[in-house]
Amino acid sequence: MDRCVVLVDAGYLLGAAASLLAGEPARSRITVDHAALIQGLRERAEADTEQPLLRIYWFDGAPDRVPQPEHRRLRVMPRVTVRLGALTRSDGRWAQKGVDAAMHAELTELARNRACSDVVLVTGDGDLLPGLMSAKEHGVAVHLWAVQAADGDYNQSEDLVAEADERRVLDRAWITKAVRAKEAGGICAPQPQPRPEIAAILSAPLPEAALAASAERASEAQAAARVGAPPAPRPETGPPGDGPAPHHKGVPTPKDLAALRATAGAPSAPATAQSAPVPNATLRWSSDRGWADRGSLGEPPETASLPTLAQVTTAEQRWADREEDITTVGGDPFEVGQVFARRWMERLPESVHLQKLSTMYPRIPHRIDGELLRYAARFGLLAHKDDQIDEHDRYAIRAGFWREIDITAAVDRAPAPE
């Protein structure tokens, strides 16, 4: 068949690009515009081989082979197929397992079935040499592409270079069309503008009832300290020191709360007026519990009647949801929140549930909030060091949820045309 196929070893391509642009092969040091990168690979392959593109195969590693957000964005692009190997951590370093074997199998299968006339390999691993030789024996022209080496030397297997039919170098000018180095502070340039919906979540006022409850709990803790009783297991007290509990933009982080819990029962941490929680420092990512210990309170009556998505989803809808997640949802945290909210609203048996939820902004009832975060975890949004979703991603997930709720509520409020 007179067409070309591109096989990309993402570990090599992005690692070599990071070495070239940032001075070290860590992919965390670069930011990638995957749409521009795929388009560049397609145009370059069709120009070099003078054949139309059949498909781009993107080979990469992922923890437990769970697609990460970048893999989900890639696999919904036209003419792109993602193949994942395992990503394991050893001696503090990540290593891919099974990627080379998958590339070798795909290369030999394409050549054996005469699925293409030209194959473009973007890799440097000599383990692909047998597959390259097998492809040539089946009459396939093999084009080997290298990423410009940072030190001007080769960053590919010498045997692989010698055996290829055609060789090209993706130089710095080509790479920088889709890949940029991050600045020293870890922020990509140009810095993306924050979503206004996330800012609204962070700045939303705390309901009066929650403020009163926080003040009451602080008074109880101070009274218990005066009579020598152990304080209740709630994170009211601040960390040791003379100042109030630290917080960022009025929203404490999980680390802040961990420090508060650690000092709440310590005898050396006296409960004073300064140790009471700052009224505006509300833990908004913990759904509707504020500073209260979730285990100490029952389900609020105003949220107990709200059904979860699982309760209003049929088996057929669950299957269709899974298909949509695999084929169309890219995995952006904001998008994930929107998708969850849309499904939940569409399946609500009564509109009164949506009206009740709208009055709780920016809080999400903890049953629904927990289900939302578990759904988001399917998209590889977990920070693998502690199996927790990144705090900023949590804000984005919830902001997407509320954005979809707000859009639907606005449509419902719009007057019908006469």
Short mmCIF file of C-alpha atoms in Angstrom, two decimals:
data_model
loop_
_atom_site.label_atom_id
_atom_site.label_comp_id
_atom_site.label_asym_id
_atom_site.label_seq_id
_atom_site.Cartn_x
_atom_site.Cartn_y
_atom_site.Cartn_z
CA MET A 1 0.00 0.00 0.00
CA ASP A 2 1.36 3.41 -0.98
CA ARG A 3 1.05 5.18 2.35
CA CYS A 4 3.22 5.87 5.37
CA VAL A 5 3.03 5.05 9.08
CA VAL A 6 4.82 6.87 11.92
CA LEU A 7 5.91 4.98 15.05
CA VAL A 8 6.88 7.34 17.88
CA ASP A 9 8.76 6.34 21.02
CA ALA A 10 7.42 9.16 23.23
CA GLY A 11 10.05 8.52 25.90
CA TYR A 12 12.81 9.11 23.37
CA LEU A 13 11.17 12.04 21.56
CA LEU A 14 10.19 14.03 24.64
CA GLY A 15 13.22 13.03 26.71
CA ALA A 16 15.61 14.11 23.96
CA ALA A 17 13.63 17.31 23.46
CA ALA A 18 13.91 18.04 27.19
CA SER A 19 17.68 17.47 27.05
CA LEU A 20 17.94 19.82 24.09
CA LEU A 21 15.78 22.61 25.46
CA ALA A 22 16.10 22.29 29.25
CA GLY A 23 19.47 20.59 29.71
CA GLU A 24 18.14 17.38 31.29
CA PRO A 25 15.93 14.53 30.01
CA ALA A 26 13.13 15.02 32.57
CA ARG A 27 9.85 15.49 30.72
CA SER A 28 8.60 17.58 33.64
CA ARG A 29 10.97 20.31 32.46
CA ILE A 30 9.07 20.91 29.22
CA THR A 31 5.54 21.74 28.13
CA VAL A 32 4.14 20.11 24.99
CA ASP A 33 1.46 21.26 22.57
CA HIS A 34 0.42 17.77 21.51
CA ALA A 35 -1.90 18.95 18.73
CA ALA A 36 0.91 20.97 17.13
CA LEU A 37 3.37 18.11 17.61
CA ILE A 38 1.09 15.56 15.91
CA GLN A 39 0.39 17.96 13.06
CA GLY A 40 4.13 18.57 12.62
CA LEU A 41 4.87 14.83 12.55
CA ARG A 42 2.16 14.26 9.96
CA GLU A 43 3.29 17.05 7.65
CA ARG A 44 6.96 16.07 7.92
CA ALA A 45 6.23 12.36 7.30
CA GLU A 46 4.10 13.03 4.22
CA ALA A 47 6.73 15.42 2.84
CA ASP A 48 9.67 13.06 3.43
CA THR A 49 8.00 9.86 2.21
CA GLU A 50 5.85 11.50 -0.50
CA GLN A 51 3.04 9.23 0.68
CA PRO A 52 -0.24 10.00 2.48
CA LEU A 53 -0.34 9.18 6.18
CA LEU A 54 -2.17 6.07 7.33
CA ARG A 55 -1.65 6.47 11.08
CA ILE A 56 0.63 7.72 13.84
CA TYR A 57 1.30 5.21 16.62
CA TRP A 58 2.29 6.86 19.91
CA PHE A 59 4.11 4.47 22.26
CA ASP A 60 4.54 5.58 25.88
CA GLY A 61 4.61 4.29 29.44
CA ALA A 62 2.04 4.96 32.19
CA PRO A 63 1.74 3.77 35.80
CA ASP A 64 -0.30 0.54 35.76
CA ARG A 65 -0.91 1.30 32.06
CA VAL A 66 -3.61 3.81 33.09
CA PRO A 67 -3.86 6.54 30.40
CA GLN A 68 -2.73 9.92 31.66
CA PRO A 69 -4.44 13.17 30.55
CA GLU A 70 -1.94 13.65 27.72
CA HIS A 71 -2.67 10.12 26.44
CA ARG A 72 -6.39 10.80 26.49
CA ARG A 73 -5.90 14.00 24.52
CA LEU A 74 -3.76 12.17 21.99
CA ARG A 75 -5.93 9.14 21.38
CA VAL A 76 -8.99 11.18 20.40
CA MET A 77 -7.01 13.00 17.69
CA PRO A 78 -7.53 11.90 14.07
CA ARG A 79 -5.11 9.24 12.79
CA VAL A 80 -3.48 8.75 16.21
CA THR A 81 -3.33 5.44 18.09
CA VAL A 82 -1.86 5.28 21.59
CA ARG A 83 -0.12 2.14 22.83
CA LEU A 84 0.85 2.08 26.51
CA GLY A 85 3.47 0.08 28.33
CA ALA A 86 4.07 0.02 32.06
CA LEU A 87 5.90 2.77 33.93
CA THR A 88 7.71 1.56 37.03
CA ARG A 89 9.79 3.39 39.63
CA SER A 90 13.18 1.95 40.63
CA ASP A 91 15.91 3.67 42.66
CA GLY A 92 14.00 6.93 42.46
CA ARG A 93 13.76 6.88 38.65
CA TRP A 94 10.90 6.05 36.31
CA ALA A 95 11.50 3.34 33.68
CA GLN A 96 9.32 2.13 30.79
CA LYS A 97 8.52 -1.56 30.45
CA GLY A 98 7.08 -3.20 27.36
CA VAL A 99 7.23 -0.15 25.07
CA ASP A 100 10.07 -1.50 22.88
CA ALA A 101 8.35 -4.88 22.55
CA ALA A 102 5.09 -3.20 21.51
CA MET A 103 6.89 -1.08 18.89
CA HIS A 104 8.70 -4.16 17.54
CA ALA A 105 5.45 -6.13 17.27
CA GLU A 106 3.63 -3.27 15.51
CA LEU A 107 6.47 -2.67 13.08
CA THR A 108 6.78 -6.31 12.01
CA GLU A 109 2.99 -6.75 11.77
CA LEU A 110 2.58 -3.69 9.54
CA ALA A 111 5.37 -4.86 7.25
CA ARG A 112 4.14 -8.46 7.11
CA ASN A 113 0.61 -7.37 6.18
CA ARG A 114 1.91 -4.83 3.63
CA ALA A 115 -0.16 -2.15 5.35
CA CYS A 116 2.22 0.59 4.22
CA SER A 117 5.10 1.30 1.88
CA ASP A 118 7.09 3.55 4.24
CA VAL A 119 7.61 3.49 8.01
CA VAL A 120 8.95 6.46 9.97
CA LEU A 121 10.63 5.50 13.25
CA VAL A 122 11.16 8.20 15.89
CA THR A 123 13.32 6.29 18.34
CA GLY A 124 16.89 5.72 19.40
CA ASP A 125 16.66 2.25 20.93
CA GLY A 126 18.79 -0.47 19.36
CA ASP A 127 16.33 -3.12 20.54
CA LEU A 128 14.23 -2.25 17.47
CA LEU A 129 16.99 -3.36 15.11
CA PRO A 130 15.49 -6.86 14.44
CA GLY A 131 12.09 -5.30 13.70
CA LEU A 132 13.67 -2.73 11.38
CA MET A 133 15.52 -5.45 9.46
CA SER A 134 12.34 -7.56 9.21
CA ALA A 135 10.41 -4.60 7.80
CA LYS A 136 13.06 -4.05 5.14
CA GLU A 137 12.88 -7.71 4.13
CA HIS A 138 9.16 -7.26 3.49
CA GLY A 139 9.85 -4.38 1.11
CA VAL A 140 9.11 -1.46 3.45
CA ALA A 141 11.29 1.65 3.30
CA VAL A 142 12.39 2.64 6.82
CA HIS A 143 12.93 6.30 7.68
CA LEU A 144 14.73 6.93 10.98
CA TRP A 145 14.28 10.30 12.64
CA ALA A 146 16.48 11.63 15.43
CA VAL A 147 16.01 14.55 17.79
CA GLN A 148 18.95 16.95 17.66
CA ALA A 149 21.31 15.97 20.46
CA ALA A 150 22.11 18.60 23.08
CA ASP A 151 25.85 17.86 22.92
CA GLY A 152 25.99 17.57 19.13
CA ASP A 153 26.61 13.82 19.30
CA TYR A 154 24.36 10.86 18.44
CA ASN A 155 21.49 9.97 20.75
CA GLN A 156 20.52 6.86 18.77
CA SER A 157 21.84 3.33 18.43
CA GLU A 158 24.68 3.25 15.89
CA ASP A 159 23.43 -0.03 14.43
CA LEU A 160 19.95 1.41 14.04
CA VAL A 161 21.33 4.44 12.20
CA ALA A 162 23.42 2.24 9.89
CA GLU A 163 20.49 -0.03 8.97
CA ALA A 164 17.89 2.66 8.18
CA ASP A 165 17.09 3.53 4.54
CA GLU A 166 16.64 7.27 5.18
CA ARG A 167 17.70 9.46 8.10
CA ARG A 168 16.52 12.87 9.25
CA VAL A 169 17.17 15.09 12.25
CA LEU A 170 14.39 17.00 14.00
CA ASP A 171 16.34 20.13 14.85
CA ARG A 172 15.76 22.75 17.51
CA ALA A 173 13.73 24.98 15.17
CA TRP A 174 11.32 22.12 14.41
CA ILE A 175 11.06 20.95 18.02
CA THR A 176 10.29 24.40 19.42
CA LYS A 177 7.19 24.69 17.24
CA ALA A 178 5.44 22.34 19.69
CA VAL A 179 7.74 21.98 22.71
CA ARG A 180 8.97 24.66 25.12
CA ALA A 181 11.20 24.56 28.16
CA LYS A 182 9.71 25.59 31.47
CA GLU A 183 11.21 28.49 33.32
CA ALA A 184 13.34 27.94 36.41
CA GLY A 185 10.32 28.41 38.64
CA GLY A 186 8.51 25.60 36.86
CA ILE A 187 6.02 27.86 35.10
CA CYS A 188 5.63 27.49 31.37
CA ALA A 189 6.03 30.60 29.29
CA PRO A 190 3.76 32.21 28.46
CA GLN A 191 1.93 31.61 31.73
CA PRO A 192 -1.66 30.48 31.16
CA GLN A 193 -4.39 32.74 32.45
CA PRO A 194 -6.35 31.28 35.40
CA ARG A 195 -9.94 30.32 34.72
CA PRO A 196 -12.35 32.86 36.24
CA GLU A 197 -14.58 29.98 37.42
CA ILE A 198 -11.80 28.66 39.67
CA ALA A 199 -11.21 32.13 41.10
CA ALA A 200 -14.92 32.33 41.87
CA ILE A 201 -14.79 29.04 43.78
CA LEU A 202 -11.85 30.28 45.86
CA SER A 203 -13.41 33.65 46.68
CA ALA A 204 -16.99 32.56 47.34
CA PRO A 205 -18.23 33.69 50.79
CA LEU A 206 -18.80 31.17 53.54
CA PRO A 207 -22.47 30.69 54.55
CA GLU A 208 -23.42 32.33 57.83
CA ALA A 209 -24.38 28.99 59.39
CA ALA A 210 -20.90 27.56 58.81
CA LEU A 211 -19.26 30.69 60.24
CA ALA A 212 -21.36 30.38 63.41
CA ALA A 213 -20.52 26.69 63.73
CA SER A 214 -16.79 27.41 63.40
CA ALA A 215 -16.96 30.07 66.13
CA GLU A 216 -18.91 27.72 68.42
CA ARG A 217 -16.37 24.93 68.00
CA ALA A 218 -13.53 27.34 68.77
CA SER A 219 -15.27 28.42 72.01
CA GLU A 220 -15.77 24.78 73.03
CA ALA A 221 -12.08 24.03 72.52
CA GLN A 222 -11.01 27.02 74.63
CA ALA A 223 -13.39 26.07 77.44
CA ALA A 224 -12.09 22.50 77.43
CA ALA A 225 -8.50 23.73 77.66
CA ARG A 226 -9.30 25.93 80.69
CA VAL A 227 -10.70 22.99 82.69
CA GLY A 228 -7.93 20.62 81.62
CA ALA A 229 -10.08 18.39 79.45
CA PRO A 230 -8.58 17.06 76.21
CA PRO A 231 -9.73 19.06 73.19
CA ALA A 232 -12.11 17.51 70.74
CA PRO A 233 -10.49 15.81 67.73
CA ARG A 234 -11.18 18.69 65.38
CA PRO A 235 -8.63 20.85 63.57
CA GLU A 236 -9.45 24.15 65.27
CA THR A 237 -6.07 24.96 66.74
CA GLY A 238 -3.30 26.47 64.73
CA PRO A 239 0.31 25.34 64.45
CA PRO A 240 2.77 26.26 67.21
CA GLY A 241 3.69 29.91 67.29
CA ASP A 242 2.36 33.27 68.23
CA GLY A 243 0.47 34.02 65.02
CA PRO A 244 -2.75 32.75 63.52
CA ALA A 245 -2.94 29.61 61.43
CA PRO A 246 -1.30 30.18 58.06
CA HIS A 247 -3.48 30.09 55.00
CA HIS A 248 -3.23 30.97 51.35
CA LYS A 249 -5.86 33.22 49.82
CA GLY A 250 -8.22 32.23 52.64
CA VAL A 251 -8.16 28.55 51.62
CA PRO A 252 -6.00 26.17 53.68
CA THR A 253 -4.29 23.33 51.85
CA PRO A 254 -4.41 19.67 52.91
CA LYS A 255 -0.91 20.15 54.37
CA ASP A 256 -2.16 23.03 56.50
CA LEU A 257 -4.94 20.86 57.90
CA ALA A 258 -2.53 18.00 58.57
CA ALA A 259 -0.46 20.36 60.72
CA LEU A 260 -3.60 21.55 62.50
CA ARG A 261 -4.68 18.00 63.28
CA ALA A 262 -1.20 17.14 64.55
CA THR A 263 -1.25 20.04 67.03
CA ALA A 264 -4.92 19.87 68.02
CA GLY A 265 -4.34 17.39 70.85
CA ALA A 266 -0.78 18.36 71.81
CA PRO A 267 -0.45 19.52 75.47
CA SER A 268 2.22 22.04 74.48
CA ALA A 269 -0.13 23.84 72.12
CA PRO A 270 -2.32 26.08 74.31
CA ALA A 271 -5.70 26.99 72.91
CA THR A 272 -5.87 30.75 72.68
CA ALA A 273 -7.92 33.22 70.78
CA GLN A 274 -5.15 33.29 68.20
CA SER A 275 -5.38 29.54 67.63
CA ALA A 276 -8.99 29.69 66.50
CA PRO A 277 -9.54 29.25 62.76
CA VAL A 278 -9.59 32.39 60.70
CA PRO A 279 -13.26 32.91 59.68
CA ASN A 280 -12.44 33.29 55.99
CA ALA A 281 -10.09 30.27 55.94
CA THR A 282 -12.60 27.69 54.83
CA LEU A 283 -11.68 24.31 53.41
CA ARG A 284 -13.79 24.63 50.30
CA TRP A 285 -12.49 21.47 48.63
CA SER A 286 -13.88 19.31 51.45
CA SER A 287 -17.48 19.69 50.21
CA ASP A 288 -19.96 21.01 52.82
CA ARG A 289 -18.13 20.21 56.05
CA GLY A 290 -16.00 23.31 56.51
CA TRP A 291 -13.64 22.80 59.45
CA ALA A 292 -15.82 20.13 61.07
CA ASP A 293 -14.68 16.53 61.36
CA ARG A 294 -16.80 14.66 58.83
CA GLY A 295 -17.14 11.58 61.03
CA SER A 296 -18.69 13.55 63.88
CA LEU A 297 -21.71 14.76 61.95
CA GLY A 298 -24.50 13.01 60.13
CA GLU A 299 -25.78 13.77 56.65
CA PRO A 300 -27.39 17.25 56.59
CA PRO A 301 -31.12 16.97 55.88
CA GLU A 302 -30.93 19.47 53.02
CA THR A 303 -28.51 17.20 51.10
CA ALA A 304 -29.63 13.74 52.19
CA SER A 305 -32.32 13.58 49.49
CA LEU A 306 -29.95 14.43 46.61
CA PRO A 307 -29.28 11.28 44.55
CA THR A 308 -25.77 10.38 43.41
CA LEU A 309 -24.97 9.82 39.76
CA ALA A 310 -24.69 6.07 40.33
CA GLN A 311 -28.22 5.98 41.77
CA VAL A 312 -29.76 7.59 38.68
CA THR A 313 -27.68 5.74 36.06
CA THR A 314 -28.87 2.56 34.35
CA ALA A 315 -26.61 -0.26 33.20
CA GLU A 316 -27.02 0.84 29.58
CA GLN A 317 -26.12 4.44 30.45
CA ARG A 318 -23.10 3.25 32.43
CA TRP A 319 -21.84 1.37 29.38
CA ALA A 320 -22.39 4.41 27.15
CA ASP A 321 -20.62 6.64 29.69
CA ARG A 322 -17.59 4.38 29.60
CA GLU A 323 -17.50 4.54 25.82
CA GLU A 324 -17.70 8.32 25.90
CA ASP A 325 -14.92 8.50 28.52
CA ILE A 326 -12.63 6.41 26.34
CA THR A 327 -13.32 8.04 23.00
CA THR A 328 -14.20 11.72 23.54
CA VAL A 329 -13.33 12.97 27.05
CA GLY A 330 -9.81 14.38 26.97
CA GLY A 331 -9.17 14.30 30.72
CA ASP A 332 -8.78 18.03 31.40
CA PRO A 333 -9.89 18.55 35.05
CA PHE A 334 -12.33 21.32 34.14
CA GLU A 335 -13.83 19.18 31.36
CA VAL A 336 -14.16 16.18 33.69
CA GLY A 337 -16.24 18.24 36.13
CA GLN A 338 -18.47 19.44 33.30
CA VAL A 339 -19.09 15.93 31.96
CA PHE A 340 -20.01 14.61 35.41
CA ALA A 341 -22.41 17.50 36.07
CA ARG A 342 -24.06 17.16 32.66
CA ARG A 343 -24.79 13.47 33.19
CA TRP A 344 -26.05 14.04 36.72
CA MET A 345 -28.42 16.84 35.66
CA GLU A 346 -29.77 14.99 32.63
CA ARG A 347 -30.74 12.00 34.77
CA LEU A 348 -32.25 13.74 37.78
CA PRO A 349 -35.81 12.49 38.32
CA GLU A 350 -36.97 15.88 39.64
CA SER A 351 -35.84 19.42 38.85
CA VAL A 352 -36.16 20.37 42.52
CA HIS A 353 -32.88 18.53 43.17
CA LEU A 354 -31.03 20.88 40.81
CA GLN A 355 -32.64 23.91 42.41
CA LYS A 356 -31.60 22.68 45.85
CA LEU A 357 -28.00 22.10 44.74
CA SER A 358 -27.78 25.56 43.14
CA THR A 359 -28.41 27.19 46.51
CA MET A 360 -25.35 25.46 48.02
CA TYR A 361 -22.70 27.08 45.83
CA PRO A 362 -19.74 26.73 46.14
CA ARG A 363 -20.17 23.66 48.35
CA ILE A 364 -20.88 20.24 46.85
CA PRO A 365 -22.58 17.66 49.10
CA HIS A 366 -19.88 15.28 50.21
CA ARG A 367 -21.51 12.14 48.73
CA ILE A 368 -21.69 13.74 45.30
CA ASP A 369 -18.30 15.40 45.74
CA GLY A 370 -16.64 12.09 46.61
CA GLU A 371 -18.22 10.43 43.59
CA LEU A 372 -17.02 13.32 41.41
CA LEU A 373 -13.42 12.94 42.59
CA ARG A 374 -13.50 9.16 42.18
CA TYR A 375 -14.71 9.68 38.61
CA ALA A 376 -11.89 12.18 37.99
CA ALA A 377 -9.32 9.67 39.26
CA ARG A 378 -10.11 7.44 36.28
CA PHE A 379 -8.47 10.00 34.02
CA GLY A 380 -5.02 9.73 35.56
CA LEU A 381 -5.34 12.91 37.60
CA LEU A 382 -3.82 11.29 40.69
CA ALA A 383 -0.45 12.45 41.98
CA HIS A 384 1.24 9.04 42.17
CA LYS A 385 3.38 9.88 45.17
CA ASP A 386 0.36 9.89 47.48
CA ASP A 387 -2.59 8.80 45.30
CA GLN A 388 -4.28 12.16 45.77
CA ILE A 389 -5.63 14.53 43.16
CA ASP A 390 -3.57 17.69 42.90
CA GLU A 391 -5.17 20.56 44.81
CA HIS A 392 -5.38 22.87 41.80
CA ASP A 393 -6.97 20.04 39.79
CA ARG A 394 -9.56 19.64 42.56
CA TYR A 395 -10.51 23.29 42.22
CA ALA A 396 -10.69 22.93 38.43
CA ILE A 397 -12.85 19.78 38.67
CA ARG A 398 -15.33 21.48 40.97
CA ALA A 399 -15.27 24.69 38.97
CA GLY A 400 -16.15 22.69 35.85
CA PHE A 401 -18.98 21.03 37.76
CA TRP A 402 -20.42 24.38 38.86
CA ARG A 403 -19.91 25.91 35.43
CA GLU A 404 -22.13 23.24 33.86
CA ILE A 405 -24.70 23.63 36.63
CA ASP A 406 -24.74 27.40 36.08
CA ILE A 407 -25.17 27.06 32.31
CA THR A 408 -28.11 24.69 32.72
CA ALA A 409 -29.71 26.85 35.41
CA ALA A 410 -29.35 29.92 33.18
CA VAL A 411 -31.08 28.12 30.31
CA ASP A 412 -33.90 27.07 32.61
CA ARG A 413 -34.33 30.66 33.81
CA ALA A 414 -34.44 32.11 30.29
CA PRO A 415 -37.93 33.21 29.24
CA ALA A 416 -39.60 31.17 26.56
CA PRO A 417 -39.94 32.92 23.16
CA GLU A 418 -43.37 34.28 22.47
#
